[in-house]
Coordinates of C-alpha atoms in Angstrom, one line a residue:
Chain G
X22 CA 20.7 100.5 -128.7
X23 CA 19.0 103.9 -128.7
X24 CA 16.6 102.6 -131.5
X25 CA 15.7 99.4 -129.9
X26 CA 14.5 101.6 -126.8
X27 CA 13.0 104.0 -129.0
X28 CA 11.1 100.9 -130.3
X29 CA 10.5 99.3 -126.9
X30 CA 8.4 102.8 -126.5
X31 CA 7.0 103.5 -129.7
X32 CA 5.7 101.1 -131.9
X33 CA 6.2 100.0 -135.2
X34 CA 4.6 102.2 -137.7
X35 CA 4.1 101.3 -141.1
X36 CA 6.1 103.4 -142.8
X37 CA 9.5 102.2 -141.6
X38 CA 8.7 98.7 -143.5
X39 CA 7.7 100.3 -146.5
X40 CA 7.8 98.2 -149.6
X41 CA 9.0 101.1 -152.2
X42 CA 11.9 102.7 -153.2
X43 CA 11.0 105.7 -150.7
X44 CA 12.5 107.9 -148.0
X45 CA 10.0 109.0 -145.4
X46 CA 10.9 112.3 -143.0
X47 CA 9.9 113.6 -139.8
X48 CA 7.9 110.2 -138.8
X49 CA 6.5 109.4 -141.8
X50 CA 4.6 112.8 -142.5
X51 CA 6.7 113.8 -145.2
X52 CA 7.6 111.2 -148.0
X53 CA 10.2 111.7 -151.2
X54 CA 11.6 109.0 -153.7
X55 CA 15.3 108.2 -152.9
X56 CA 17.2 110.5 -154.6
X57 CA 16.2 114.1 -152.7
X58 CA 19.9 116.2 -153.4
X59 CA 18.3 117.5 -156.4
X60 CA 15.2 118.6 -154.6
X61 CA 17.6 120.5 -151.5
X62 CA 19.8 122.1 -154.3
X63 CA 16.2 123.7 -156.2
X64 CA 15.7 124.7 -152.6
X65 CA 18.9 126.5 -152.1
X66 CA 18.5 128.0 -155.7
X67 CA 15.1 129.8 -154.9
X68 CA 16.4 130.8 -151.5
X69 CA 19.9 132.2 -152.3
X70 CA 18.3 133.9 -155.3
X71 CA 15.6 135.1 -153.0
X72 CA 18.0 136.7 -150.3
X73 CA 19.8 138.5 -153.3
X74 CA 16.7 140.4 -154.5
X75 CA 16.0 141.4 -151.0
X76 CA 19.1 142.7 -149.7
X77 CA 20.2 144.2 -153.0
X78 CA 17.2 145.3 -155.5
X79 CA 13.8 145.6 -153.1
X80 CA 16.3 148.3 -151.2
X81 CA 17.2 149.8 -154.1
X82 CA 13.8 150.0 -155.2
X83 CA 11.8 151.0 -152.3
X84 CA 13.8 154.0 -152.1
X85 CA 14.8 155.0 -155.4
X86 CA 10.8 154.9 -156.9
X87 CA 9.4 157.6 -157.9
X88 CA 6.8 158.5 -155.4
X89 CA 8.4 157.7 -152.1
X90 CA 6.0 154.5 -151.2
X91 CA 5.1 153.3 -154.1
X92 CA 8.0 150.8 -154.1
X93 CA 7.4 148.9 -151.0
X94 CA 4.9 146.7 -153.4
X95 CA 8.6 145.3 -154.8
X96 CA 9.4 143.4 -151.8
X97 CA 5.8 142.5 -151.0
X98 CA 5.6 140.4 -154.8
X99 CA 8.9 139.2 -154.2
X100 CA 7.4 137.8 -150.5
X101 CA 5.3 136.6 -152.5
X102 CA 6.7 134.8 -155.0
X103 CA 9.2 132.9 -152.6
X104 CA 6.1 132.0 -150.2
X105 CA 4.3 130.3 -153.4
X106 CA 6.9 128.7 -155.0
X107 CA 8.5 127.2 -152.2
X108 CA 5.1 125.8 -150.6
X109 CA 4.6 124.5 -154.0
X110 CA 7.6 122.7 -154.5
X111 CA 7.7 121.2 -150.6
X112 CA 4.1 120.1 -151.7
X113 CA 5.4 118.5 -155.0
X114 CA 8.5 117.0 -153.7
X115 CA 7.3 115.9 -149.9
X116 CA 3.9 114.1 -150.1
X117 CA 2.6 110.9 -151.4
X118 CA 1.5 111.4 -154.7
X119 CA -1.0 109.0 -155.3
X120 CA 0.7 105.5 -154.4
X121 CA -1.1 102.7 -154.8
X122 CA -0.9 100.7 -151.8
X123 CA 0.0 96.6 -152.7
X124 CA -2.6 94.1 -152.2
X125 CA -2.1 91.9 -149.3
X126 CA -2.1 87.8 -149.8
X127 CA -5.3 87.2 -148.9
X128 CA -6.4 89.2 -151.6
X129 CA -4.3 87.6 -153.9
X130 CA -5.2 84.1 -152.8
X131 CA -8.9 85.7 -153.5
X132 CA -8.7 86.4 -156.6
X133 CA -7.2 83.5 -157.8
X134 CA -9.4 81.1 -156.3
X135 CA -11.8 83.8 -158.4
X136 CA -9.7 82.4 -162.0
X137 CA -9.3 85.9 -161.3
X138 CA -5.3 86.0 -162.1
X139 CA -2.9 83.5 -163.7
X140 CA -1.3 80.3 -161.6
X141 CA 0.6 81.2 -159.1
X142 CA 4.4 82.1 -160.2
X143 CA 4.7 82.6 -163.4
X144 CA 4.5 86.3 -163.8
X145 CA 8.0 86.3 -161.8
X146 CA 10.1 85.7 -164.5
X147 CA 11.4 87.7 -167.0
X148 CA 9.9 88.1 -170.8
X149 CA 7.1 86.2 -169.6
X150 CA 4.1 87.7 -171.4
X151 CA 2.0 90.5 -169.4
X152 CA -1.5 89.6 -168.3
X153 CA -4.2 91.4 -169.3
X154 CA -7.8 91.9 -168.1
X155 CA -10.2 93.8 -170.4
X156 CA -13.3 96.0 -169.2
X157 CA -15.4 98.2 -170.4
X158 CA -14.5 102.3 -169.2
X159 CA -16.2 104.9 -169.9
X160 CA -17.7 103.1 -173.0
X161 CA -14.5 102.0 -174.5
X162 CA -12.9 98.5 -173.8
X163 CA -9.8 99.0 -171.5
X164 CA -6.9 96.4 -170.6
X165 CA -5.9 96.6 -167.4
X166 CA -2.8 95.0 -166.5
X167 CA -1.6 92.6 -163.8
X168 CA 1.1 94.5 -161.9
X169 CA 3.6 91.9 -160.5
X170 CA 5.3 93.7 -158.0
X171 CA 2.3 95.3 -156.3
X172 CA -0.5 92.4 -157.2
X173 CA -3.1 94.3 -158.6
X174 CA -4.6 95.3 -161.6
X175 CA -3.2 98.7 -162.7
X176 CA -6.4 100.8 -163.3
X177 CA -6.8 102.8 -166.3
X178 CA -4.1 105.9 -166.4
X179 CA -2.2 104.1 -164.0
X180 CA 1.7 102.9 -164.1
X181 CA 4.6 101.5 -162.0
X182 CA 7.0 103.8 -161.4
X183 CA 10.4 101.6 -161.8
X184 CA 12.6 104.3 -159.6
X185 CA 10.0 104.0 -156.6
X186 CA 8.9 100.8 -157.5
X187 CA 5.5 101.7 -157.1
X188 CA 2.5 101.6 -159.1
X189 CA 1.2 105.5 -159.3
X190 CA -2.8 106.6 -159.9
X191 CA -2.7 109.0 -162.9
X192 CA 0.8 108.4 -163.3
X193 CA 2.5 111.3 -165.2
X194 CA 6.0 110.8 -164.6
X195 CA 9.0 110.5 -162.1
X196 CA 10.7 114.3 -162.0
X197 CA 14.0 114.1 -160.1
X198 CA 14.1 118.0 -160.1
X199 CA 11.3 117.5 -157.5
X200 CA 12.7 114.4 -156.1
X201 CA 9.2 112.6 -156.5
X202 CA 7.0 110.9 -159.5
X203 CA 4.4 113.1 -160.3
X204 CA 1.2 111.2 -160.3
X205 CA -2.9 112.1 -159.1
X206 CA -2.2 113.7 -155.6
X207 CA 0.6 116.3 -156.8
X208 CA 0.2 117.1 -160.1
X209 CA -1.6 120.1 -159.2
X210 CA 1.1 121.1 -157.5
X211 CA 3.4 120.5 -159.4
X212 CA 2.2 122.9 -162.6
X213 CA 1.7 125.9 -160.3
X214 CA 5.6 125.3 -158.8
X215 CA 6.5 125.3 -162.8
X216 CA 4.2 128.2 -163.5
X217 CA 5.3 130.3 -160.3
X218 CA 9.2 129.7 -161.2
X219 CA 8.2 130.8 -164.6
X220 CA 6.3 134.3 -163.6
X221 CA 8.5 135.1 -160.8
X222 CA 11.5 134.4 -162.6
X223 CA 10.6 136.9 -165.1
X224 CA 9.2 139.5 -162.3
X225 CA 12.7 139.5 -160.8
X226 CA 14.3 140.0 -164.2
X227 CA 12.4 142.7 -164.7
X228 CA 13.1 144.2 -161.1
X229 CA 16.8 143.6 -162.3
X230 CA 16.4 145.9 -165.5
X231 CA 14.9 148.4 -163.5
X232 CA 18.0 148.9 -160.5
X233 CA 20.4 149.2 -163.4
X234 CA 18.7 151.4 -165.6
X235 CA 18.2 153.8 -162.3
X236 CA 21.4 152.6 -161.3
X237 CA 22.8 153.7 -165.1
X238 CA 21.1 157.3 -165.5
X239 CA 23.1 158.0 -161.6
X240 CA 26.8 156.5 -162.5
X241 CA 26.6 155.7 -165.8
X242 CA 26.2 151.9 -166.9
X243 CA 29.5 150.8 -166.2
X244 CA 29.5 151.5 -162.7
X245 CA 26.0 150.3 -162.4
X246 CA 27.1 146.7 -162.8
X247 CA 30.1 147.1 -160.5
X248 CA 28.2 148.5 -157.5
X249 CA 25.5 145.9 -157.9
X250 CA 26.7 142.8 -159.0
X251 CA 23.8 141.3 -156.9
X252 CA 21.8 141.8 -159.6
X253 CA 23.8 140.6 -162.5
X254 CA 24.1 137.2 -160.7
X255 CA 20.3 137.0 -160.3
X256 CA 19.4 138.2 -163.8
X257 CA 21.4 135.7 -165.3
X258 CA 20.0 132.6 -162.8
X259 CA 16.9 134.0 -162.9
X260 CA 16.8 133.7 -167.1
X261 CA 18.5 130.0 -166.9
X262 CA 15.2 129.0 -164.9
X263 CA 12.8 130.7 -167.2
X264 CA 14.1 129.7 -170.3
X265 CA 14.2 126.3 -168.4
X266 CA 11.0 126.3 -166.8
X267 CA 8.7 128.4 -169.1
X268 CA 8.6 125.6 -171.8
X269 CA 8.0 123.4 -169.2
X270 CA 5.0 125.0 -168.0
X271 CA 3.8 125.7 -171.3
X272 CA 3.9 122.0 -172.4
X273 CA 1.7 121.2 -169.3
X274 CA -0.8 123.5 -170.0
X275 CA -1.2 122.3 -173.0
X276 CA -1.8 119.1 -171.8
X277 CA -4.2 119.8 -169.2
X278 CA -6.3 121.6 -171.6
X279 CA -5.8 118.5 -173.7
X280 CA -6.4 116.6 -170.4
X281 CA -3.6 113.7 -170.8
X282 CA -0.7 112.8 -169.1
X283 CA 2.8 113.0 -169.9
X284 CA 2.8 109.5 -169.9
X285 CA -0.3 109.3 -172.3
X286 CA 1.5 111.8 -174.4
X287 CA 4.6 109.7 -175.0
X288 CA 3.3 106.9 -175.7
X289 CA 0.8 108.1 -177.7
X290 CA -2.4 106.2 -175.8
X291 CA -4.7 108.9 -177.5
X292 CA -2.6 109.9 -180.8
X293 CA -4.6 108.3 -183.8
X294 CA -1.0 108.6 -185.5
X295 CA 0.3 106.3 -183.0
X296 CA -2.4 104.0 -182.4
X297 CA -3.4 103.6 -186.7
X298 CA -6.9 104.6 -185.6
X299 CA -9.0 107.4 -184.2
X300 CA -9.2 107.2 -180.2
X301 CA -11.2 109.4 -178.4
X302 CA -10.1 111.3 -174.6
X303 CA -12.8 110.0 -172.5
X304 CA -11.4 112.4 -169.5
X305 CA -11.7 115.3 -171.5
X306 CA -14.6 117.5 -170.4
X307 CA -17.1 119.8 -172.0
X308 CA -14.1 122.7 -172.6
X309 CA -10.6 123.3 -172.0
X310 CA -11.7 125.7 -168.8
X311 CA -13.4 123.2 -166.9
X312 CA -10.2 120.6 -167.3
X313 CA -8.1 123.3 -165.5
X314 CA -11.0 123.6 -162.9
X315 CA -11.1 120.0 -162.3
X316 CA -7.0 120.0 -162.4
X317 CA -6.6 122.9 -160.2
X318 CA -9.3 123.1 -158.2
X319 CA -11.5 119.6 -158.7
X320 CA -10.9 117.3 -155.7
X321 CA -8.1 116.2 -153.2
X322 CA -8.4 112.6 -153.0
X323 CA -6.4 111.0 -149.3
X324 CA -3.0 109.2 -149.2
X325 CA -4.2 105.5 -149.6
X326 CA -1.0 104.0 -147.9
X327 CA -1.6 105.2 -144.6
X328 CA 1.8 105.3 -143.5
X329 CA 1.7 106.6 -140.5
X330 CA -0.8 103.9 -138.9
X331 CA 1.0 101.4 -136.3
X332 CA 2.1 98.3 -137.8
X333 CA -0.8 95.7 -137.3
X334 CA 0.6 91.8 -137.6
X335 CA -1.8 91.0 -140.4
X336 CA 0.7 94.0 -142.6
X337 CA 3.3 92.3 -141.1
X338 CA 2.6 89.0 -142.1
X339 CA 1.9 89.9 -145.7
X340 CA 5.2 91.5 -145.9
X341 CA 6.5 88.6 -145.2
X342 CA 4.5 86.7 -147.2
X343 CA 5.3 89.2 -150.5
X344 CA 9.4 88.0 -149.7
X345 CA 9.4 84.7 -150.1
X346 CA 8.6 84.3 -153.5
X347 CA 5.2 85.1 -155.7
X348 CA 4.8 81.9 -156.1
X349 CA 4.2 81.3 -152.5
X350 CA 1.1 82.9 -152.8
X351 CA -1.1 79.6 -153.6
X352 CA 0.5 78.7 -149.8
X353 CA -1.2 81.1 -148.9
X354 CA -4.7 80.0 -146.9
X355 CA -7.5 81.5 -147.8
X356 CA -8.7 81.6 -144.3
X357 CA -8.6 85.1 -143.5
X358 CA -5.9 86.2 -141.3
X359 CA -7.7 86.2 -137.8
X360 CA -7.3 81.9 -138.0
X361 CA -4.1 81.2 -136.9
X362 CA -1.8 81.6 -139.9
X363 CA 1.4 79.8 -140.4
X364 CA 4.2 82.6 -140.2
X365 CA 7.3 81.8 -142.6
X366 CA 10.3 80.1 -140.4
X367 CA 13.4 83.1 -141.6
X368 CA 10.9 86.2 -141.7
X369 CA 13.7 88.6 -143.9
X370 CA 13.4 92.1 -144.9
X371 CA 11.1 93.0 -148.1
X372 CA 12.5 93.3 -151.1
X373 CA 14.0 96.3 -151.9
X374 CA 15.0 96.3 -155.3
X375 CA 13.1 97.8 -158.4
X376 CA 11.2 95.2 -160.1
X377 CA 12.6 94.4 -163.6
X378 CA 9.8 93.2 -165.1
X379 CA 7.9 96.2 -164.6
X380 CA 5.5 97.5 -167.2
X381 CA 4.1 100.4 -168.5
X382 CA 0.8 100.3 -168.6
X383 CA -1.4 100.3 -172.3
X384 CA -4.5 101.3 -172.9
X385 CA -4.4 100.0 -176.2
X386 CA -0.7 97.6 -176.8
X387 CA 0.1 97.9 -180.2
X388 CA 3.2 95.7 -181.2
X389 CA 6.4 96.8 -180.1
X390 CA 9.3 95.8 -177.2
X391 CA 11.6 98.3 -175.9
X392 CA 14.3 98.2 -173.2
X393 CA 15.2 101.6 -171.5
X394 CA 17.6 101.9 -169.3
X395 CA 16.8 104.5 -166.3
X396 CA 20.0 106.6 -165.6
X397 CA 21.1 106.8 -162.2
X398 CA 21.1 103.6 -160.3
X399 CA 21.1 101.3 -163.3
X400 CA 17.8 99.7 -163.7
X401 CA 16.9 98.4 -166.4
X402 CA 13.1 99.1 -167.3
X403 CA 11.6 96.8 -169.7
X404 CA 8.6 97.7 -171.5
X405 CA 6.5 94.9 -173.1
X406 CA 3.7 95.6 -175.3
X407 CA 2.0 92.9 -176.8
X408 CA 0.1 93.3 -179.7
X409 CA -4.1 92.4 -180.3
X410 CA -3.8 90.8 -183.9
X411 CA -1.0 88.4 -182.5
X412 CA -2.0 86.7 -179.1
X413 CA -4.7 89.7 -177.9
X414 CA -7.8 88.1 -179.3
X415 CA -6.9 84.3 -178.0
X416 CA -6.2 85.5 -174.9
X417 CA -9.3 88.1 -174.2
X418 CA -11.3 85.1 -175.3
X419 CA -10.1 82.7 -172.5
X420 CA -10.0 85.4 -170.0
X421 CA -14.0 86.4 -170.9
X422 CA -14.5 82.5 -170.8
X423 CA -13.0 82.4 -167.1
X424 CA -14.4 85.7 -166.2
X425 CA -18.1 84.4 -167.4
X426 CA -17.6 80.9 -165.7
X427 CA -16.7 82.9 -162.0
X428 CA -19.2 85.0 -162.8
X429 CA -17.5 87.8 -162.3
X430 CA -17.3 90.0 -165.7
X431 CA -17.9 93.2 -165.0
X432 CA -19.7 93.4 -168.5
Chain H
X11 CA -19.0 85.8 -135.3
X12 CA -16.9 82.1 -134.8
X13 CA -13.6 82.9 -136.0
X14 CA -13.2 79.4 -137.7
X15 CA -16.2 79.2 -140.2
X16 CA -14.8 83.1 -141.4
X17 CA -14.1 83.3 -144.9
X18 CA -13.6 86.9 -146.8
X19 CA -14.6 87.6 -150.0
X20 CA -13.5 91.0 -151.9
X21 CA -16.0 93.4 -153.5
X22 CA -13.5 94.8 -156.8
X23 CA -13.4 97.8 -158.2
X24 CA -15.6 99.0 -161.4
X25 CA -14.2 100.9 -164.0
X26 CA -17.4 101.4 -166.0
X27 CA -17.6 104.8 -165.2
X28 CA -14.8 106.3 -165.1
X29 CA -11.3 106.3 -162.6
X30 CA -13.1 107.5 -159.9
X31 CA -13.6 105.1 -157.0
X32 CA -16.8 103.0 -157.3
X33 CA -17.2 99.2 -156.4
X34 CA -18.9 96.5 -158.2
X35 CA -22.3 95.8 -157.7
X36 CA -22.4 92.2 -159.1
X37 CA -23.9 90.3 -156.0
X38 CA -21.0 87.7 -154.9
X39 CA -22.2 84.0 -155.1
X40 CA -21.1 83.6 -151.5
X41 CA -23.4 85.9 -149.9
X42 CA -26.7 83.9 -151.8
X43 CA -29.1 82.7 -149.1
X44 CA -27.5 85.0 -146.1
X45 CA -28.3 88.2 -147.2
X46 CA -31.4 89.2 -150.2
X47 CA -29.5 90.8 -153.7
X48 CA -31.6 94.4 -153.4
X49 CA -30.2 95.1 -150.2
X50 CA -26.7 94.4 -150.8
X51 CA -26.9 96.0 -154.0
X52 CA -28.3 99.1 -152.2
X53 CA -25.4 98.9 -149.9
X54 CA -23.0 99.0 -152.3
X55 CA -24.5 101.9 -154.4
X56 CA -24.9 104.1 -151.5
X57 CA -21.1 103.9 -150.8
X58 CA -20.4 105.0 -154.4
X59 CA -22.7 107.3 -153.9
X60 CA -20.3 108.7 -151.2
X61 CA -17.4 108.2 -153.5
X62 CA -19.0 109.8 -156.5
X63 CA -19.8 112.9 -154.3
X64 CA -16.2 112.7 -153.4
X65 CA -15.0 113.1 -156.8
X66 CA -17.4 115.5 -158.2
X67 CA -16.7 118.7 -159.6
X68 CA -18.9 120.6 -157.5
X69 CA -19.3 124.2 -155.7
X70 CA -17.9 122.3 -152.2
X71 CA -14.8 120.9 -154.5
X72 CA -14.1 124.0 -156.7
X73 CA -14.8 126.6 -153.7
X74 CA -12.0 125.0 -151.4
X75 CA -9.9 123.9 -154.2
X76 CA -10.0 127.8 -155.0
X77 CA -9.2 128.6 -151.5
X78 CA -6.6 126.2 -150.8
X79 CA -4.3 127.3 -154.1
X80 CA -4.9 130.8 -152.7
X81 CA -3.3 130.3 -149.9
X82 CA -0.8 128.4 -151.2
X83 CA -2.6 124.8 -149.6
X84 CA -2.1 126.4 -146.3
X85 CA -5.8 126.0 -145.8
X86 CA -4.8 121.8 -145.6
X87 CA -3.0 122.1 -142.8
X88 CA -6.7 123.8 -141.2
X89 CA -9.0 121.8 -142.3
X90 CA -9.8 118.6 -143.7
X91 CA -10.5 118.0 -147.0
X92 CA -14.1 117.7 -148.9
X93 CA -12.9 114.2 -149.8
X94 CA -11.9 113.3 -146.6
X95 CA -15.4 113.9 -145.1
X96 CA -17.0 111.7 -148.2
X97 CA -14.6 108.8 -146.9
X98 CA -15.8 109.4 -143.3
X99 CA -19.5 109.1 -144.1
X100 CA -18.9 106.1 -146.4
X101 CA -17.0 104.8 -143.3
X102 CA -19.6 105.4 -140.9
X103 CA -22.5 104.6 -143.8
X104 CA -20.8 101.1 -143.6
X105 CA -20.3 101.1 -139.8
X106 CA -24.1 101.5 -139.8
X107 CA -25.7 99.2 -141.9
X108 CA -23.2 96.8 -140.4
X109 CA -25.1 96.9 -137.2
X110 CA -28.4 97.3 -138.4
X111 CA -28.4 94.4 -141.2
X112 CA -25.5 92.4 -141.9
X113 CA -24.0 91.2 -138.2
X114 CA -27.4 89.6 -137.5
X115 CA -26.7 87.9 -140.7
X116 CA -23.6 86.5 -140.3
X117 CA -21.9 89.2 -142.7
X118 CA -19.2 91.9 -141.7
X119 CA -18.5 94.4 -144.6
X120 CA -15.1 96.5 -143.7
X121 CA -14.2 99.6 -144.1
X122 CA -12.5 100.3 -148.5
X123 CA -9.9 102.7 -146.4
X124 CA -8.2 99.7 -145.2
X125 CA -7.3 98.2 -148.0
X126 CA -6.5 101.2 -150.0
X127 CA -9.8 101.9 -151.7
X128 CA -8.8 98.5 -153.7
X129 CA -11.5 96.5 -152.8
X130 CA -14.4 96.5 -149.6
X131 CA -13.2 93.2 -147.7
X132 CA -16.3 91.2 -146.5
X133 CA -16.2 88.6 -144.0
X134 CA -19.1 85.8 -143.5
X135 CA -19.4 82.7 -141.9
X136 CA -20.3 79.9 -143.8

């Protein structure tokens, strides 16, 4: 009742009709994946630990250091540290990380009527074969591949996420510690909330030594622990999240100077082990310096899914349009929206449900089929990778043929 | 612009060059006879101009990108982003030829924001 005034008043944004798997907060200015416990308890972790090292060791410190002042700069660090890695982690864990947004039907209904995509339908059912679209990138032939649930071709370094049932830009992977994937928009922030746990996690360690070696040379070491057990407690959380975390951090750093994703990493897109032949990184830059500017500090592309814009019929429509079936697409006119379109009879909510077709994109497929099984909620990921000698060089050869006869290769 | 004789036609993305965002500059079939090739390709390659100063890793990118992680990306909440200003201009950019060339001609080209830099939708009557 409440919400249907609330709704007479306000209108409809966007985000509360959101096709993904995600959960929005504070009208749609904060965003997370489904699953955000994990994220509140990290949270809690940092805090509580936080509040310990404050009340119990900065006190100590400030006025047992030798000279009387000096040990103010214990709390400050410690200020520090919490402001950082908690405004990295909110930044990790709360915004859109580089979702890309799902075509709408008139696009669709473009494209096909450009031989651009495959007959309506038949990329809805399960183990049928992927499509793939080759173009040249950064002077290396690329396949791009269809992505069924959001109707577009994944670009290079892209993937579907199948928790959020989204398709990411620089996909890296889905961390449930942060309760988001980790993709273009975040990743930055997401190496400097591992790197800040890491150092800060060790300064407190160190602050911890300190107060009972002091502590010791007073009462004797005994005593020490008893009369501040503060510090045990912290010392011993505060090593679980370096050991944790450092290895973490240290695997990404490696990987930015290497300039790959996680995702790349695992399956090996730029491994000349993996792939039987030498591939080279065409992201890497001149040195390992500059990929850690460009990481760090290069650009901070927008949200693309502009969620909180008001609902506008046309998105409307197309959700609509996306429920009742792919194959419903070729129903679609290819008038464009502003000519009075015919609106489905039983308009029903979008589908929720991860996608279990979707694929990981490959750069280059090589010949293999796996099925993984994503923990929590059940679903079933399957991964199909089709493999060139096999059906690749067929198929490129009718897709170049259609591409060439709409005139659309991008060769 | 008659709404009936509308059709829209989608200007795709071009990987050539890298991830960054740049659109193809293939002229579409449907525009021959409304609107001459050089122009529209002109169009076109200013707007990835916009895009490409967007995504560079220059002294604007690094210096705020510098700032912002210094501050912990307080500096966000303040102002807006390099990037965001390159997708204003290409906006406007678009917004402007628009009047000057393409509505006389029958052609509308929107705005790449609206469709999630995915494609630049382009309207003409036919």
């Amino acid at each position: 009742m409440v919400k249907a005034r609330y709704q007479l008043i306000m209108p409809l944004r966007k985000y509360q009709k959101f096709p993904g798997n995600n959960r929005f907060w504070c009208c749609g200015a904060l965003m997370s994946s489904r699953q955000v416990s994990i994220l509140i308890f990290c949270a809690i972790i940092i805090v509580v630990v936080s509040a310990l090292f404050f009340a119990f060791d900065a006190r100590f410190l400030v006025v047992n250091v030798e000279p009387l002042g000096v040990g103010v700069i214990f709390p400050v660090l410690g200020v520090l540290g919490l402001y950082f890695s908690m405004s990295f982690l909110f930044k990790t864990g709360c915004i859109d990380s580089g979702i890309l947004p799902r075509a709408l039907p008139d696009e669709i209904a473009y494209m096909q009527s450009q031989g651009d995509e495959e007959p309506a339908g038949s990329g809805r059912t399960l183990g049928a074969p992927a499509r793939y679209k080759t173009v040249q990138h950064m002077g290396q032939k690329v396949k791009l591949k269809w992505c069924v649930t959001c109707n577009l071709w994944r670009p290079p370094r892209a993937s579907h996420c199948g928790l959020c049932n989204n398709c990411y830009e620089n996909f890296d992977h889905h961390c449930p510690w942060v309760g988001n994937c980790v993709a273009r928009r975040n990743y930055r922030y997401f190496y400097l909330f591992l790197t800040t746990i890491a150092v800060t996690g060790v300064y407190m360690m160190a602050c911890n030594i300190t107060v009972i070696v002091l502590a010791s040379k007073k009462m004797g070491f005994g005593d020490a622990l008893k009369t501040y057990p503060g510090s045990v407690i912290e010392f011993c959380v505060s090593g679980l999240a370096v050991i944790s975390v450092s290895g973490l951090s240290c695997m990404h750093t490696w990987l930015i100077a290497r300039m790959e994703t996680t995702n790349e990493d695992i399956k090996g897109t730029f491994n000349p082990r993996k792939q039987g032949r030498t591939v080279h990184n065409p992201y890497r830059r001149r040195n390992c310096c500059l990929n850690f500017l460009f990481v760090i500090c290069g650009p901070f592309p927008p949200s693309l899914i502009d969620r909180r814009g008001d609902m506008t019929e046309e998105y409307q429509a197309a959700l609509e349009g996306d429920n009742s079936s792919y194959g419903a697409t070729s129903s679609v006119p290819k008038l464009p929206p502003e000519s009075p379109s015919p609106v489905p009879p039983n308009p029903t909510p979008p589908p929720l449900a991860p996608d279990p077709t979707s694929e990981v994109i490959s750069m280059t497929p090589t010949a293999s089929m796996e099925v993984r099984t994503e923990g929590e909620e059940g679903v079933v990921q399957v991964t199909v990778e089709r493999s060139d000698s096999s059906h690749g060089v067929g198929e490129d050869e009718t897709q170049q043929l259609i591409l060439d006869r709409a005139g659309h290769g991008q060769q | 612009m008659d709404r009936r004789n509308v059709r829209k036609i989608f200007v795709q993305r071009d990987y050539s060059r890298g991830t960054g965002v740049r659109f193809s500059t293939d002229f579409p079939r449907e525009l021959t006879g409304k609107v001459d090739e050089t122009t529209y390709r002109t169009t076109i390659e200013n707007v990835n101009q916009c895009f490409d100063e967007a995504e560079a890793l220059g002294c604007c990118n690094v210096l705020e990108g510098c700032l912002a992680c210094m501050t912990g990306f307080a500096l966000h909440y303040c102002f807006k982003t390099h990037y965001e200003r390159c997708v204003q201009d290409a906006a406007k950019y678009i917004q402007q030829q628009n009047r000057e060339v393409y509505e006389q001609r029958g052609i509308i080209l929107g705005d790449p924001m609206d469709r999630g830099l995915r494609c630049v939708s382009t309207l003409y009557s036919h």
